[in-house]
JSON list of C-alpha atoms in Angstrom, two decimals:
[
{"chain": "A", "resi": 468, "resn": "MET", "atom": "CA", "xyz": [15.90, -8.74, 11.39]},
{"chain": "A", "resi": 469, "resn": "SER", "atom": "CA", "xyz": [17.14, -5.32, 12.56]},
{"chain": "A", "resi": 470, "resn": "ASP", "atom": "CA", "xyz": [15.67, -2.03, 11.13]},
{"chain": "A", "resi": 471, "resn": "SER", "atom": "CA", "xyz": [18.43, -1.55, 8.92]},
{"chain": "A", "resi": 472, "resn": "ASP", "atom": "CA", "xyz": [18.14, -5.03, 7.53]},
{"chain": "A", "resi": 473, "resn": "GLN", "atom": "CA", "xyz": [16.55, -5.53, 4.26]},
{"chain": "A", "resi": 474, "resn": "VAL", "atom": "CA", "xyz": [15.24, -8.75, 2.97]},
{"chain": "A", "resi": 475, "resn": "LYS", "atom": "CA", "xyz": [13.89, -9.58, -0.55]},
{"chain": "A", "resi": 476, "resn": "ALA", "atom": "CA", "xyz": [10.39, -10.51, -1.15]},
{"chain": "A", "resi": 477, "resn": "PRO", "atom": "CA", "xyz": [9.76, -13.36, -3.74]},
{"chain": "A", "resi": 478, "resn": "ASP", "atom": "CA", "xyz": [9.25, -10.55, -6.08]},
{"chain": "A", "resi": 479, "resn": "GLY", "atom": "CA", "xyz": [12.64, -9.08, -5.41]},
{"chain": "A", "resi": 480, "resn": "THR", "atom": "CA", "xyz": [11.53, -5.98, -3.60]},
{"chain": "A", "resi": 481, "resn": "ALA", "atom": "CA", "xyz": [13.34, -4.93, -0.51]},
{"chain": "A", "resi": 482, "resn": "TYR", "atom": "CA", "xyz": [11.54, -4.50, 2.79]},
{"chain": "A", "resi": 483, "resn": "ASN", "atom": "CA", "xyz": [12.66, -4.16, 6.34]},
{"chain": "A", "resi": 484, "resn": "SER", "atom": "CA", "xyz": [11.03, -4.72, 9.92]},
{"chain": "A", "resi": 485, "resn": "ILE", "atom": "CA", "xyz": [9.66, -1.20, 9.88]},
{"chain": "A", "resi": 486, "resn": "ASP", "atom": "CA", "xyz": [7.99, -2.19, 7.12]},
{"chain": "A", "resi": 487, "resn": "VAL", "atom": "CA", "xyz": [6.35, -4.98, 8.56]},
{"chain": "A", "resi": 488, "resn": "ALA", "atom": "CA", "xyz": [5.59, -3.39, 11.73]},
{"chain": "A", "resi": 489, "resn": "TYR", "atom": "CA", "xyz": [3.76, -0.77, 9.64]},
{"chain": "A", "resi": 490, "resn": "VAL", "atom": "CA", "xyz": [1.69, -3.03, 7.89]},
{"chain": "A", "resi": 491, "resn": "GLN", "atom": "CA", "xyz": [0.40, -5.11, 11.03]},
{"chain": "A", "resi": 492, "resn": "MET", "atom": "CA", "xyz": [-0.30, -1.94, 12.83]},
{"chain": "A", "resi": 493, "resn": "MET", "atom": "CA", "xyz": [-2.33, -0.47, 9.70]},
{"chain": "A", "resi": 494, "resn": "ILE", "atom": "CA", "xyz": [-4.45, -3.81, 9.26]},
{"chain": "A", "resi": 495, "resn": "ALA", "atom": "CA", "xyz": [-5.38, -3.43, 12.95]},
{"chain": "A", "resi": 496, "resn": "HIS", "atom": "CA", "xyz": [-5.83, 0.68, 12.50]},
{"chain": "A", "resi": 497, "resn": "HIS", "atom": "CA", "xyz": [-8.05, 0.43, 9.37]},
{"chain": "A", "resi": 498, "resn": "ASP", "atom": "CA", "xyz": [-10.19, -2.57, 10.93]},
{"chain": "A", "resi": 499, "resn": "GLN", "atom": "CA", "xyz": [-10.71, -0.57, 13.83]},
{"chain": "A", "resi": 500, "resn": "ALA", "atom": "CA", "xyz": [-11.71, 2.69, 11.27]},
{"chain": "A", "resi": 501, "resn": "VAL", "atom": "CA", "xyz": [-14.00, -0.16, 9.34]},
{"chain": "A", "resi": 502, "resn": "ALA", "atom": "CA", "xyz": [-15.61, -0.83, 12.57]},
{"chain": "A", "resi": 503, "resn": "MET", "atom": "CA", "xyz": [-16.61, 2.68, 12.91]},
{"chain": "A", "resi": 504, "resn": "ALA", "atom": "CA", "xyz": [-17.46, 3.42, 9.85]},
{"chain": "A", "resi": 505, "resn": "ASP", "atom": "CA", "xyz": [-19.86, 0.53, 9.30]},
{"chain": "A", "resi": 506, "resn": "LEU", "atom": "CA", "xyz": [-22.07, 1.70, 12.47]},
{"chain": "A", "resi": 507, "resn": "ALA", "atom": "CA", "xyz": [-22.85, 4.80, 10.47]},
{"chain": "A", "resi": 508, "resn": "PRO", "atom": "CA", "xyz": [-25.82, 3.65, 8.03]},
{"chain": "A", "resi": 509, "resn": "GLY", "atom": "CA", "xyz": [-27.77, 2.61, 11.40]},
{"chain": "A", "resi": 510, "resn": "ARG", "atom": "CA", "xyz": [-26.88, 5.78, 13.35]},
{"chain": "A", "resi": 511, "resn": "ALA", "atom": "CA", "xyz": [-25.94, 8.37, 11.34]},
{"chain": "A", "resi": 512, "resn": "GLY", "atom": "CA", "xyz": [-28.31, 11.45, 11.11]},
{"chain": "A", "resi": 513, "resn": "ASN", "atom": "CA", "xyz": [-26.51, 13.14, 7.95]},
{"chain": "A", "resi": 514, "resn": "SER", "atom": "CA", "xyz": [-26.94, 11.42, 4.54]},
{"chain": "A", "resi": 515, "resn": "ALA", "atom": "CA", "xyz": [-23.53, 13.09, 3.62]},
{"chain": "A", "resi": 516, "resn": "LEU", "atom": "CA", "xyz": [-21.66, 11.42, 6.27]},
{"chain": "A", "resi": 517, "resn": "LYS", "atom": "CA", "xyz": [-23.51, 8.15, 5.73]},
{"chain": "A", "resi": 518, "resn": "ARG", "atom": "CA", "xyz": [-21.97, 8.30, 2.23]},
{"chain": "A", "resi": 519, "resn": "LEU", "atom": "CA", "xyz": [-18.69, 9.36, 3.41]},
{"chain": "A", "resi": 520, "resn": "ALA", "atom": "CA", "xyz": [-18.16, 6.63, 6.15]},
{"chain": "A", "resi": 521, "resn": "GLU", "atom": "CA", "xyz": [-19.53, 3.98, 3.13]},
{"chain": "A", "resi": 522, "resn": "ARG", "atom": "CA", "xyz": [-16.42, 5.20, 1.20]},
{"chain": "A", "resi": 523, "resn": "ILE", "atom": "CA", "xyz": [-14.01, 4.93, 4.12]},
{"chain": "A", "resi": 524, "resn": "SER", "atom": "CA", "xyz": [-15.43, 1.77, 4.55]},
{"chain": "A", "resi": 525, "resn": "VAL", "atom": "CA", "xyz": [-14.65, 0.37, 1.29]},
{"chain": "A", "resi": 526, "resn": "GLY", "atom": "CA", "xyz": [-11.54, 1.95, 0.70]},
{"chain": "A", "resi": 527, "resn": "GLN", "atom": "CA", "xyz": [-10.18, 0.76, 4.12]},
{"chain": "A", "resi": 528, "resn": "LYS", "atom": "CA", "xyz": [-11.40, -2.62, 3.49]},
{"chain": "A", "resi": 529, "resn": "LEU", "atom": "CA", "xyz": [-9.37, -2.69, -0.09]},
{"chain": "A", "resi": 530, "resn": "GLU", "atom": "CA", "xyz": [-6.13, -1.25, 1.63]},
{"chain": "A", "resi": 531, "resn": "VAL", "atom": "CA", "xyz": [-6.52, -4.02, 4.36]},
{"chain": "A", "resi": 532, "resn": "ASP", "atom": "CA", "xyz": [-6.60, -6.83, 1.62]},
{"chain": "A", "resi": 533, "resn": "TYR", "atom": "CA", "xyz": [-3.44, -5.67, 0.04]},
{"chain": "A", "resi": 534, "resn": "LEU", "atom": "CA", "xyz": [-2.00, -5.58, 3.45]},
{"chain": "A", "resi": 535, "resn": "LYS", "atom": "CA", "xyz": [-2.51, -8.86, 4.28]},
{"chain": "A", "resi": 536, "resn": "SER", "atom": "CA", "xyz": [-1.53, -10.17, 0.80]},
{"chain": "A", "resi": 537, "resn": "TRP", "atom": "CA", "xyz": [1.51, -8.21, 1.24]},
{"chain": "A", "resi": 538, "resn": "LEU", "atom": "CA", "xyz": [2.34, -9.90, 4.56]},
{"chain": "A", "resi": 539, "resn": "LYS", "atom": "CA", "xyz": [1.65, -13.16, 3.17]},
{"chain": "A", "resi": 540, "resn": "ASP", "atom": "CA", "xyz": [3.91, -12.82, 0.40]},
{"chain": "A", "resi": 541, "resn": "ARG", "atom": "CA", "xyz": [6.74, -12.05, 2.31]},
{"chain": "A", "resi": 542, "resn": "ASN", "atom": "CA", "xyz": [5.70, -15.12, 4.96]},
{"chain": "A", "resi": 543, "resn": "GLN", "atom": "CA", "xyz": [5.22, -12.46, 7.68]},
{"chain": "A", "resi": 544, "resn": "PRO", "atom": "CA", "xyz": [2.26, -12.81, 10.44]},
{"chain": "A", "resi": 545, "resn": "GLU", "atom": "CA", "xyz": [-0.81, -10.57, 9.89]},
{"chain": "A", "resi": 546, "resn": "SER", "atom": "CA", "xyz": [-0.39, -9.50, 13.52]},
{"chain": "A", "resi": 547, "resn": "ASP", "atom": "CA", "xyz": [2.44, -9.11, 16.29]},
{"chain": "A", "resi": 548, "resn": "PRO", "atom": "CA", "xyz": [1.47, -9.86, 19.91]},
{"chain": "A", "resi": 549, "resn": "GLY", "atom": "CA", "xyz": [4.49, -7.85, 20.86]},
{"chain": "A", "resi": 550, "resn": "HIS", "atom": "CA", "xyz": [2.44, -4.70, 19.47]},
{"chain": "A", "resi": 551, "resn": "ASP", "atom": "CA", "xyz": [0.32, -2.86, 21.72]},
{"chain": "A", "resi": 552, "resn": "HIS", "atom": "CA", "xyz": [-2.21, -1.72, 19.30]},
{"chain": "A", "resi": 553, "resn": "SER", "atom": "CA", "xyz": [-4.06, 0.39, 21.83]},
{"chain": "A", "resi": 554, "resn": "THR", "atom": "CA", "xyz": [-1.16, 2.65, 21.80]},
{"chain": "A", "resi": 555, "resn": "MET", "atom": "CA", "xyz": [-1.68, 3.54, 17.88]},
{"chain": "A", "resi": 556, "resn": "PRO", "atom": "CA", "xyz": [-1.80, 6.97, 16.96]},
{"chain": "A", "resi": 557, "resn": "GLY", "atom": "CA", "xyz": [-5.09, 8.15, 16.42]},
{"chain": "A", "resi": 558, "resn": "GLY", "atom": "CA", "xyz": [-6.60, 4.34, 17.70]},
{"chain": "A", "resi": 559, "resn": "GLN", "atom": "CA", "xyz": [-9.69, 4.79, 19.88]},
{"chain": "A", "resi": 560, "resn": "SER", "atom": "CA", "xyz": [-10.32, 3.27, 23.52]},
{"chain": "A", "resi": 561, "resn": "PRO", "atom": "CA", "xyz": [-12.89, 0.96, 23.92]},
{"chain": "A", "resi": 562, "resn": "GLU", "atom": "CA", "xyz": [-15.18, 3.26, 25.99]},
{"chain": "A", "resi": 563, "resn": "LYS", "atom": "CA", "xyz": [-14.96, 5.98, 22.87]},
{"chain": "A", "resi": 564, "resn": "ILE", "atom": "CA", "xyz": [-15.95, 2.83, 20.83]},
{"chain": "A", "resi": 565, "resn": "ALA", "atom": "CA", "xyz": [-19.18, 1.93, 23.02]},
{"chain": "A", "resi": 566, "resn": "ALA", "atom": "CA", "xyz": [-19.96, 5.40, 23.39]},
{"chain": "A", "resi": 567, "resn": "LEU", "atom": "CA", "xyz": [-20.02, 5.85, 19.53]},
{"chain": "A", "resi": 568, "resn": "THR", "atom": "CA", "xyz": [-22.08, 2.97, 19.06]},
{"chain": "A", "resi": 569, "resn": "ALA", "atom": "CA", "xyz": [-24.48, 3.99, 21.52]},
{"chain": "A", "resi": 570, "resn": "ALA", "atom": "CA", "xyz": [-24.92, 7.35, 19.71]},
{"chain": "A", "resi": 571, "resn": "THR", "atom": "CA", "xyz": [-27.60, 8.22, 17.01]},
{"chain": "A", "resi": 572, "resn": "GLY", "atom": "CA", "xyz": [-28.56, 11.21, 14.74]},
{"chain": "A", "resi": 573, "resn": "ALA", "atom": "CA", "xyz": [-26.50, 14.46, 15.16]},
{"chain": "A", "resi": 574, "resn": "GLY", "atom": "CA", "xyz": [-24.64, 13.27, 18.57]},
{"chain": "A", "resi": 575, "resn": "PHE", "atom": "CA", "xyz": [-23.61, 10.05, 16.44]},
{"chain": "A", "resi": 576, "resn": "ASP", "atom": "CA", "xyz": [-22.34, 12.57, 13.77]},
{"chain": "A", "resi": 577, "resn": "ARG", "atom": "CA", "xyz": [-20.45, 15.07, 15.99]},
{"chain": "A", "resi": 578, "resn": "LEU", "atom": "CA", "xyz": [-18.88, 11.92, 17.71]},
{"chain": "A", "resi": 579, "resn": "PHE", "atom": "CA", "xyz": [-17.93, 10.06, 14.47]},
{"chain": "A", "resi": 580, "resn": "VAL", "atom": "CA", "xyz": [-16.37, 13.17, 12.84]},
{"chain": "A", "resi": 581, "resn": "SER", "atom": "CA", "xyz": [-14.36, 14.07, 16.13]},
{"chain": "A", "resi": 582, "resn": "MET", "atom": "CA", "xyz": [-13.27, 10.22, 16.34]},
{"chain": "A", "resi": 583, "resn": "MET", "atom": "CA", "xyz": [-12.45, 9.39, 12.79]},
{"chain": "A", "resi": 584, "resn": "THR", "atom": "CA", "xyz": [-10.83, 12.78, 12.25]},
{"chain": "A", "resi": 585, "resn": "GLU", "atom": "CA", "xyz": [-8.40, 11.82, 14.81]},
{"chain": "A", "resi": 586, "resn": "HIS", "atom": "CA", "xyz": [-8.39, 8.50, 13.94]},
{"chain": "A", "resi": 587, "resn": "HIS", "atom": "CA", "xyz": [-7.11, 9.71, 10.20]},
{"chain": "A", "resi": 588, "resn": "LYS", "atom": "CA", "xyz": [-4.44, 12.04, 11.73]},
{"chain": "A", "resi": 589, "resn": "GLY", "atom": "CA", "xyz": [-3.12, 9.12, 13.88]},
{"chain": "A", "resi": 590, "resn": "ALA", "atom": "CA", "xyz": [-2.70, 7.03, 10.39]},
{"chain": "A", "resi": 591, "resn": "GLN", "atom": "CA", "xyz": [-0.95, 9.92, 8.91]},
{"chain": "A", "resi": 592, "resn": "GLN", "atom": "CA", "xyz": [1.68, 9.89, 11.41]},
{"chain": "A", "resi": 593, "resn": "MET", "atom": "CA", "xyz": [2.39, 6.27, 11.20]},
{"chain": "A", "resi": 594, "resn": "ALA", "atom": "CA", "xyz": [2.40, 6.86, 7.25]},
{"chain": "A", "resi": 595, "resn": "GLY", "atom": "CA", "xyz": [5.16, 9.72, 7.85]},
{"chain": "A", "resi": 596, "resn": "ASP", "atom": "CA", "xyz": [7.02, 7.27, 10.29]},
{"chain": "A", "resi": 597, "resn": "LEU", "atom": "CA", "xyz": [7.19, 4.69, 7.45]},
{"chain": "A", "resi": 598, "resn": "LEU", "atom": "CA", "xyz": [8.37, 7.06, 4.72]},
{"chain": "A", "resi": 599, "resn": "LYS", "atom": "CA", "xyz": [11.46, 7.51, 7.06]},
{"chain": "A", "resi": 600, "resn": "SER", "atom": "CA", "xyz": [12.47, 4.44, 7.68]},
{"chain": "A", "resi": 601, "resn": "GLY", "atom": "CA", "xyz": [10.60, 1.74, 5.65]},
{"chain": "A", "resi": 602, "resn": "VAL", "atom": "CA", "xyz": [12.49, 0.68, 2.36]},
{"chain": "A", "resi": 603, "resn": "ASP", "atom": "CA", "xyz": [9.75, -1.03, 0.32]},
{"chain": "A", "resi": 604, "resn": "GLU", "atom": "CA", "xyz": [9.10, 1.38, -2.03]},
{"chain": "A", "resi": 605, "resn": "ARG", "atom": "CA", "xyz": [5.37, 0.35, -3.39]},
{"chain": "A", "resi": 606, "resn": "LEU", "atom": "CA", "xyz": [4.59, 0.18, 0.34]},
{"chain": "A", "resi": 607, "resn": "SER", "atom": "CA", "xyz": [5.98, 3.69, 0.80]},
{"chain": "A", "resi": 608, "resn": "GLU", "atom": "CA", "xyz": [3.73, 4.96, -2.17]},
{"chain": "A", "resi": 609, "resn": "LEU", "atom": "CA", "xyz": [0.61, 3.09, -0.83]},
{"chain": "A", "resi": 610, "resn": "ALA", "atom": "CA", "xyz": [1.16, 4.79, 2.81]},
{"chain": "A", "resi": 611, "resn": "ASN", "atom": "CA", "xyz": [1.34, 8.09, 1.05]},
{"chain": "A", "resi": 612, "resn": "GLU", "atom": "CA", "xyz": [-1.82, 7.74, -1.33]},
{"chain": "A", "resi": 613, "resn": "SER", "atom": "CA", "xyz": [-3.70, 6.90, 1.79]},
{"chain": "A", "resi": 614, "resn": "ALA", "atom": "CA", "xyz": [-2.45, 9.95, 3.88]},
{"chain": "A", "resi": 615, "resn": "VAL", "atom": "CA", "xyz": [-3.55, 12.11, 1.15]},
{"chain": "A", "resi": 616, "resn": "GLU", "atom": "CA", "xyz": [-7.15, 10.67, 0.75]},
{"chain": "A", "resi": 617, "resn": "GLN", "atom": "CA", "xyz": [-7.42, 10.60, 4.57]},
{"chain": "A", "resi": 618, "resn": "ILE", "atom": "CA", "xyz": [-6.45, 14.45, 4.52]},
{"chain": "A", "resi": 619, "resn": "SER", "atom": "CA", "xyz": [-9.25, 14.81, 1.87]},
{"chain": "A", "resi": 620, "resn": "GLU", "atom": "CA", "xyz": [-11.65, 13.02, 4.12]},
{"chain": "A", "resi": 621, "resn": "ILE", "atom": "CA", "xyz": [-10.76, 14.98, 7.03]},
{"chain": "A", "resi": 622, "resn": "ARG", "atom": "CA", "xyz": [-11.66, 18.07, 4.93]},
{"chain": "A", "resi": 623, "resn": "ARG", "atom": "CA", "xyz": [-15.32, 16.74, 3.93]},
{"chain": "A", "resi": 624, "resn": "MET", "atom": "CA", "xyz": [-15.68, 16.03, 7.11]},
{"chain": "A", "resi": 625, "resn": "ALA", "atom": "CA", "xyz": [-14.87, 19.39, 8.44]},
{"chain": "A", "resi": 626, "resn": "GLN", "atom": "CA", "xyz": [-17.65, 20.59, 5.67]},
{"chain": "A", "resi": 627, "resn": "LEU", "atom": "CA", "xyz": [-20.23, 18.70, 6.82]},
{"chain": "A", "resi": 628, "resn": "GLU", "atom": "CA", "xyz": [-23.38, 20.65, 8.13]},
{"chain": "A", "resi": 629, "resn": "ILE", "atom": "CA", "xyz": [-24.01, 18.72, 11.26]},
{"chain": "A", "resi": 630, "resn": "ALA", "atom": "CA", "xyz": [-27.10, 19.89, 13.77]}
]
């Protein structure tokens, strides 16, 4: 299917290969954010950061569930081996994830805020790309809502008082 080719889902909605690629990449992207957020309860020093990380984890897990069902409803695989997920905007390297995993207290907090802010900005970029070329209306709405929520989370992280 080419980028401009539209196909119909069983519910009658149109989608294209840009929509499919976005969903597949966003599942991997969100999975990484959830893994980072799930480190916070045992490592973060700031209680507000712990609560925000929990909110990120819960919200992104719900989105991943929706995205997986979106692909399943269209008989599309959850991932494409042809996609290099390590080059996704905002994606964090294994070395950075290892450093975050090893950090505790204020050091964890600073690293988490820096990494999650970069991660969220990458997701916003990916959502913008979808909004330019995707055709699934509900998916575009979800991408826009997600980007708005991530702007709010970036603002909350910037306002945290981290030692």
